[in-house]
Short mmCIF file of C-alpha atoms and ligand atoms in Angstrom, two decimals:
data_model
loop_
_atom_site.label_atom_id
_atom_site.label_comp_id
_atom_site.label_asym_id
_atom_site.label_seq_id
_atom_site.Cartn_x
_atom_site.Cartn_y
_atom_site.Cartn_z
CA UNK A 1 0.00 0.00 0.00
CA UNK A 2 1.17 3.55 -0.59
CA UNK A 3 2.00 5.88 2.28
CA UNK A 4 -1.18 7.91 2.80
CA UNK A 5 -2.15 10.83 5.00
CA UNK A 6 -5.88 11.32 5.49
CA UNK A 7 -7.93 14.33 6.44
CA UNK A 8 -11.00 16.45 5.87
CA UNK A 9 -11.61 19.77 4.19
CA UNK A 10 -12.45 21.97 7.16
CA UNK A 11 -11.05 22.99 10.55
CA UNK A 12 -14.18 24.06 12.45
CA UNK A 13 -14.10 27.16 14.65
CA UNK A 14 -10.75 28.89 15.09
CA UNK A 15 -11.26 29.34 18.82
CA UNK A 16 -11.73 25.58 19.23
CA UNK A 17 -8.84 24.61 17.02
CA UNK A 18 -6.85 22.77 19.72
CA UNK A 19 -9.85 20.61 20.58
CA UNK A 20 -10.66 19.92 16.94
CA UNK A 21 -7.11 18.91 16.03
CA UNK A 22 -6.85 16.81 19.18
CA UNK A 23 -10.01 14.97 18.10
CA UNK A 24 -8.63 14.58 14.58
CA UNK A 25 -5.37 13.19 15.88
CA UNK A 26 -7.18 10.71 18.17
CA UNK A 27 -8.86 9.45 15.01
CA UNK A 28 -5.43 9.19 13.27
CA UNK A 29 -6.26 12.05 10.94
CA UNK A 30 -2.98 13.65 9.89
CA UNK A 31 -3.91 16.11 7.12
CA UNK A 32 -6.41 18.91 6.74
CA UNK A 33 -7.33 21.41 4.05
CA UNK A 34 -8.53 24.84 5.12
CA UNK A 35 -11.36 25.88 2.81
CA UNK A 36 -11.08 29.51 1.82
CA UNK A 37 -13.59 28.44 -0.83
CA UNK A 38 -16.17 31.12 0.09
CA UNK A 39 -13.63 33.64 1.43
CA UNK A 40 -10.14 33.94 2.87
CA UNK A 41 -11.73 33.97 6.31
CA UNK A 42 -8.56 33.81 8.38
CA UNK A 43 -7.45 37.43 8.39
CA UNK A 44 -4.72 37.96 10.92
CA UNK A 45 -1.36 36.48 11.69
CA UNK A 46 -2.25 35.74 15.29
CA UNK A 47 -5.04 33.33 14.32
CA UNK A 48 -2.91 31.77 11.59
CA UNK A 49 0.00 31.13 13.95
CA UNK A 50 -2.35 29.67 16.57
CA UNK A 51 -3.65 27.17 13.98
CA UNK A 52 -0.14 26.42 12.75
CA UNK A 53 1.02 25.61 16.30
CA UNK A 54 -1.99 23.38 16.98
CA UNK A 55 -1.43 21.55 13.68
CA UNK A 56 2.20 20.96 14.57
CA UNK A 57 1.33 19.76 18.07
CA UNK A 58 -1.12 17.16 16.74
CA UNK A 59 0.84 16.17 13.62
CA UNK A 60 -1.58 17.53 11.04
CA UNK A 61 -0.37 18.61 7.60
CA UNK A 62 -2.16 21.75 6.44
CA UNK A 63 -3.08 22.82 2.93
CA UNK A 64 -5.35 25.57 1.62
CA UNK A 65 -8.18 25.61 -0.89
CA UNK A 66 -8.33 29.09 -2.49
CA UNK A 67 -11.72 30.77 -3.18
CA UNK A 68 -13.98 29.36 -5.88
CA UNK A 69 -14.25 32.70 -7.66
CA UNK A 70 -11.12 32.42 -9.73
CA UNK A 71 -10.78 32.64 -13.49
CA UNK A 72 -7.24 33.18 -14.76
CA UNK A 73 -8.60 33.09 -18.32
CA UNK A 74 -11.25 35.80 -18.01
CA UNK A 75 -11.58 38.32 -20.85
CA UNK A 76 -12.18 40.94 -18.19
CA UNK A 77 -8.82 42.19 -16.86
CA UNK A 78 -10.42 43.24 -13.56
CA UNK A 79 -11.66 39.71 -13.01
CA UNK A 80 -8.20 38.32 -13.63
CA UNK A 81 -6.77 40.83 -11.16
CA UNK A 82 -9.35 39.87 -8.55
CA UNK A 83 -8.57 36.18 -9.17
CA UNK A 84 -4.86 36.77 -8.70
CA UNK A 85 -5.53 38.69 -5.51
CA UNK A 86 -7.61 35.81 -4.11
CA UNK A 87 -4.80 33.36 -4.85
CA UNK A 88 -2.11 35.64 -3.39
CA UNK A 89 -4.20 36.38 -0.28
CA UNK A 90 -4.53 32.61 0.20
CA UNK A 91 -0.75 32.29 -0.19
CA UNK A 92 -0.03 35.05 2.33
CA UNK A 93 -2.19 33.43 5.02
CA UNK A 94 -1.05 29.97 3.89
CA UNK A 95 2.54 31.00 4.55
CA UNK A 96 1.64 32.06 8.11
CA UNK A 97 -0.18 28.77 8.56
CA UNK A 98 2.80 26.74 7.39
CA UNK A 99 0.71 25.25 4.55
CA UNK A 100 2.70 23.92 1.61
CA UNK A 101 -0.03 23.64 -1.06
CA UNK A 102 -2.51 26.23 -2.28
CA UNK A 103 -5.15 24.32 -4.25
CA UNK A 104 -7.27 26.32 -6.70
CA UNK A 105 -9.59 26.07 -9.71
CA UNK A 106 -7.73 27.71 -12.60
CA UNK A 107 -10.53 29.00 -14.79
CA UNK A 108 -12.91 28.50 -17.69
CA UNK A 109 -12.31 27.91 -21.37
CA UNK A 110 -12.64 31.19 -23.25
CA UNK A 111 -13.97 31.91 -26.72
CA UNK A 112 -10.56 30.99 -28.10
CA UNK A 113 -9.24 27.46 -28.35
CA UNK A 114 -8.46 25.21 -25.41
CA UNK A 115 -4.83 25.64 -26.40
CA UNK A 116 -5.07 29.43 -25.92
CA UNK A 117 -6.76 28.91 -22.53
CA UNK A 118 -3.85 26.71 -21.50
CA UNK A 119 -1.32 29.34 -22.61
CA UNK A 120 -3.14 32.14 -20.78
CA UNK A 121 -3.38 30.20 -17.54
CA UNK A 122 0.23 29.12 -17.79
CA UNK A 123 1.37 32.73 -18.18
CA UNK A 124 -0.66 33.84 -15.17
CA UNK A 125 0.76 30.97 -13.12
CA UNK A 126 4.30 32.03 -13.98
CA UNK A 127 3.53 35.59 -12.84
CA UNK A 128 2.01 34.33 -9.59
CA UNK A 129 5.05 32.15 -8.95
CA UNK A 130 7.31 35.20 -9.30
CA UNK A 131 5.21 36.98 -6.70
CA UNK A 132 5.45 33.98 -4.34
CA UNK A 133 9.20 33.90 -4.76
CA UNK A 134 9.52 37.65 -4.20
CA UNK A 135 7.60 37.32 -0.93
CA UNK A 136 9.70 34.28 0.09
CA UNK A 137 6.55 32.26 0.76
CA UNK A 138 7.51 28.60 1.09
CA UNK A 139 4.59 27.02 -0.76
CA UNK A 140 3.36 25.72 -4.09
CA UNK A 141 0.38 26.57 -6.26
CA UNK A 142 -1.62 23.42 -6.95
CA UNK A 143 -4.17 23.70 -9.79
CA UNK A 144 -6.86 21.04 -9.42
CA UNK A 145 -8.27 18.54 -11.94
CA UNK A 146 -11.84 19.71 -12.54
CA UNK A 147 -15.10 17.80 -12.75
CA UNK A 148 -17.08 19.76 -15.36
CA UNK A 149 -16.32 19.38 -19.03
CA UNK A 150 -16.65 23.13 -19.73
CA UNK A 151 -14.04 24.02 -17.10
CA UNK A 152 -10.28 24.06 -17.70
CA UNK A 153 -8.57 21.24 -15.82
CA UNK A 154 -8.47 17.85 -17.53
CA UNK A 155 -5.74 15.53 -16.27
CA UNK A 156 -3.72 16.30 -19.42
CA UNK A 157 -4.08 20.05 -18.97
CA UNK A 158 -3.04 20.04 -15.31
CA UNK A 159 -0.10 17.73 -16.04
CA UNK A 160 1.01 20.12 -18.78
CA UNK A 161 0.88 23.11 -16.41
CA UNK A 162 3.08 21.17 -13.98
CA UNK A 163 5.59 20.38 -16.72
CA UNK A 164 5.68 23.91 -18.10
CA UNK A 165 5.72 25.91 -14.85
CA UNK A 166 6.99 23.52 -12.17
CA UNK A 167 3.85 24.17 -10.12
CA UNK A 168 2.23 21.61 -7.79
CA UNK A 169 -1.07 19.87 -8.54
CA UNK A 170 -4.18 18.44 -6.97
CA UNK A 171 -5.62 15.21 -8.36
CA UNK A 172 -9.34 15.04 -7.57
CA UNK A 173 -10.42 11.45 -8.30
CA UNK A 174 -14.13 12.24 -7.97
CA UNK A 175 -13.75 15.08 -10.49
CA UNK A 176 -11.87 12.86 -12.93
CA UNK A 177 -14.58 10.21 -12.68
CA UNK A 178 -17.30 12.81 -13.30
CA UNK A 179 -15.48 14.35 -16.25
CA UNK A 180 -14.06 11.25 -17.98
CA UNK A 181 -16.62 8.69 -16.66
CA UNK A 182 -13.65 6.58 -15.54
CA UNK A 183 -10.30 7.02 -13.83
CA UNK A 184 -7.37 5.71 -15.84
CA UNK A 185 -4.78 5.16 -13.09
CA UNK A 186 -2.11 4.01 -15.55
CA UNK A 187 -2.47 7.28 -17.43
CA UNK A 188 -2.38 9.25 -14.17
CA UNK A 189 0.88 7.57 -13.16
CA UNK A 190 2.43 8.61 -16.47
CA UNK A 191 1.08 12.16 -16.34
CA UNK A 192 2.09 12.66 -12.70
CA UNK A 193 5.35 10.73 -12.13
CA UNK A 194 6.10 12.87 -9.04
CA UNK A 195 6.77 11.03 -5.80
CA UNK A 196 4.16 13.04 -3.85
CA UNK A 197 0.52 13.37 -4.80
CA UNK A 198 -1.89 15.84 -3.22
CA UNK A 199 -5.39 14.46 -3.82
CA UNK A 200 -9.07 15.04 -3.19
CA UNK A 201 -11.60 12.26 -2.88
CA UNK A 202 -15.29 11.80 -2.13
CA UNK A 203 -18.39 10.23 -3.61
CA UNK A 204 -19.80 12.19 -6.54
CA UNK A 205 -23.01 12.64 -8.49
CA UNK A 206 -22.49 13.40 -12.19
CA UNK A 207 -24.06 13.44 -15.63
CA UNK A 208 -22.87 13.88 -19.24
CA UNK A 209 -21.67 17.44 -18.45
CA UNK A 210 -19.62 16.16 -15.54
CA UNK A 211 -19.80 16.91 -11.84
CA UNK A 212 -23.14 17.68 -10.18
CA UNK A 213 -22.18 17.51 -6.51
CA UNK A 214 -19.99 15.69 -4.02
CA UNK A 215 -21.64 13.07 -1.82
CA UNK A 216 -20.82 10.61 0.92
CA UNK A 217 -17.79 8.40 0.26
CA UNK A 218 -19.13 4.86 0.31
CA UNK A 219 -16.96 1.99 1.43
CA UNK A 220 -16.82 0.51 -2.08
CA UNK A 221 -15.31 3.76 -3.44
CA UNK A 222 -12.56 3.73 -0.82
CA UNK A 223 -11.81 0.09 -1.67
CA UNK A 224 -11.73 0.90 -5.37
CA UNK A 225 -9.33 3.77 -4.72
CA UNK A 226 -6.93 1.76 -2.55
CA UNK A 227 -6.87 -1.04 -5.09
CA UNK A 228 -5.78 1.35 -7.81
CA UNK A 229 -3.49 3.89 -6.15
CA UNK A 230 0.19 3.60 -7.05
CA UNK A 231 2.09 1.79 -4.29
CA UNK A 232 5.32 3.74 -4.26
CA UNK A 233 4.12 7.28 -3.54
CA UNK A 234 3.45 9.57 -0.62
CA UNK A 235 -0.19 10.55 -0.96
CA UNK A 236 -2.38 13.04 0.87
CA UNK A 237 -6.11 12.43 0.51
CA UNK A 238 -8.38 15.29 1.49
CA UNK A 239 -12.01 14.26 1.76
CA UNK A 240 -14.54 16.76 0.46
CA UNK A 241 -17.81 14.91 1.05
CA UNK A 242 -20.61 16.53 3.11
CA UNK A 243 -19.25 14.52 6.09
CA UNK A 244 -15.50 14.81 5.51
CA UNK A 245 -14.28 13.84 9.00
CA UNK A 246 -16.49 10.77 9.24
CA UNK A 247 -15.55 9.72 5.70
CA UNK A 248 -11.83 10.20 6.35
CA UNK A 249 -12.13 7.98 9.44
CA UNK A 250 -13.90 5.34 7.34
CA UNK A 251 -11.16 5.57 4.70
CA UNK A 252 -8.49 5.19 7.37
CA UNK A 253 -10.19 2.16 8.83
CA UNK A 254 -10.33 0.40 5.47
CA UNK A 255 -6.77 1.43 4.62
CA UNK A 256 -5.40 0.14 7.93
CA UNK A 257 -7.24 -3.16 7.57
CA UNK A 258 -5.79 -3.62 4.10
CA UNK A 259 -2.23 -2.71 4.96
CA UNK A 260 -2.25 -4.71 8.21
ZN1 ZN B 301 -11.60 22.17 -5.49
#
């Protein structure tokens, strides 16, 4: 079995962070993604450092999910600027938190070709990386594989961004299933030969256009995932179902039974 860290999207209330992480750690949860999906809601350094310390104390690896409202391929320059700001705000707080990955949804296909979309997003990523370097933030941008067919982020497109910019990545297995109607693990291994994979997983409802919504991660999906994951990697699996803690604990239980 591969080496896997498990954890939910979500940290609960900031003032109860010690208690929450203690409970996570009792359940063997050792990763956690902070969802800035609706806003970068951690504003000050004091709160960020408090969370960082609690995470360290209980052995929990933190990552960030940047806000949903990002489109690095918008025709509207103001919207691109606002998108960049949301990513950089996430990075600034992420740095204080000691998070290493900033996961985000890159954008939508424009009127131009998919190729042009890829070029535009790549160029924006390179600019953002310069900004990260300038600020000496020790973290990586991680564009995510997306679940809707009209959204930029097929496995090929994300792999290409990684190759051309050296950025990180987030493999969302539920999204891939919704978009491609299957997950080709052999292809994934070739597209992402890196030793470490940052991943999302949950049950998912989908149709011909792709993702509809995330749902509970049933036992059979966990078993399917473990059967297919590459054995020789370090993998972080963030659960994004409506019950992410419960589902992570279920995943852990199945994983530990299998690797025992
Ligand atoms: Zn996402």
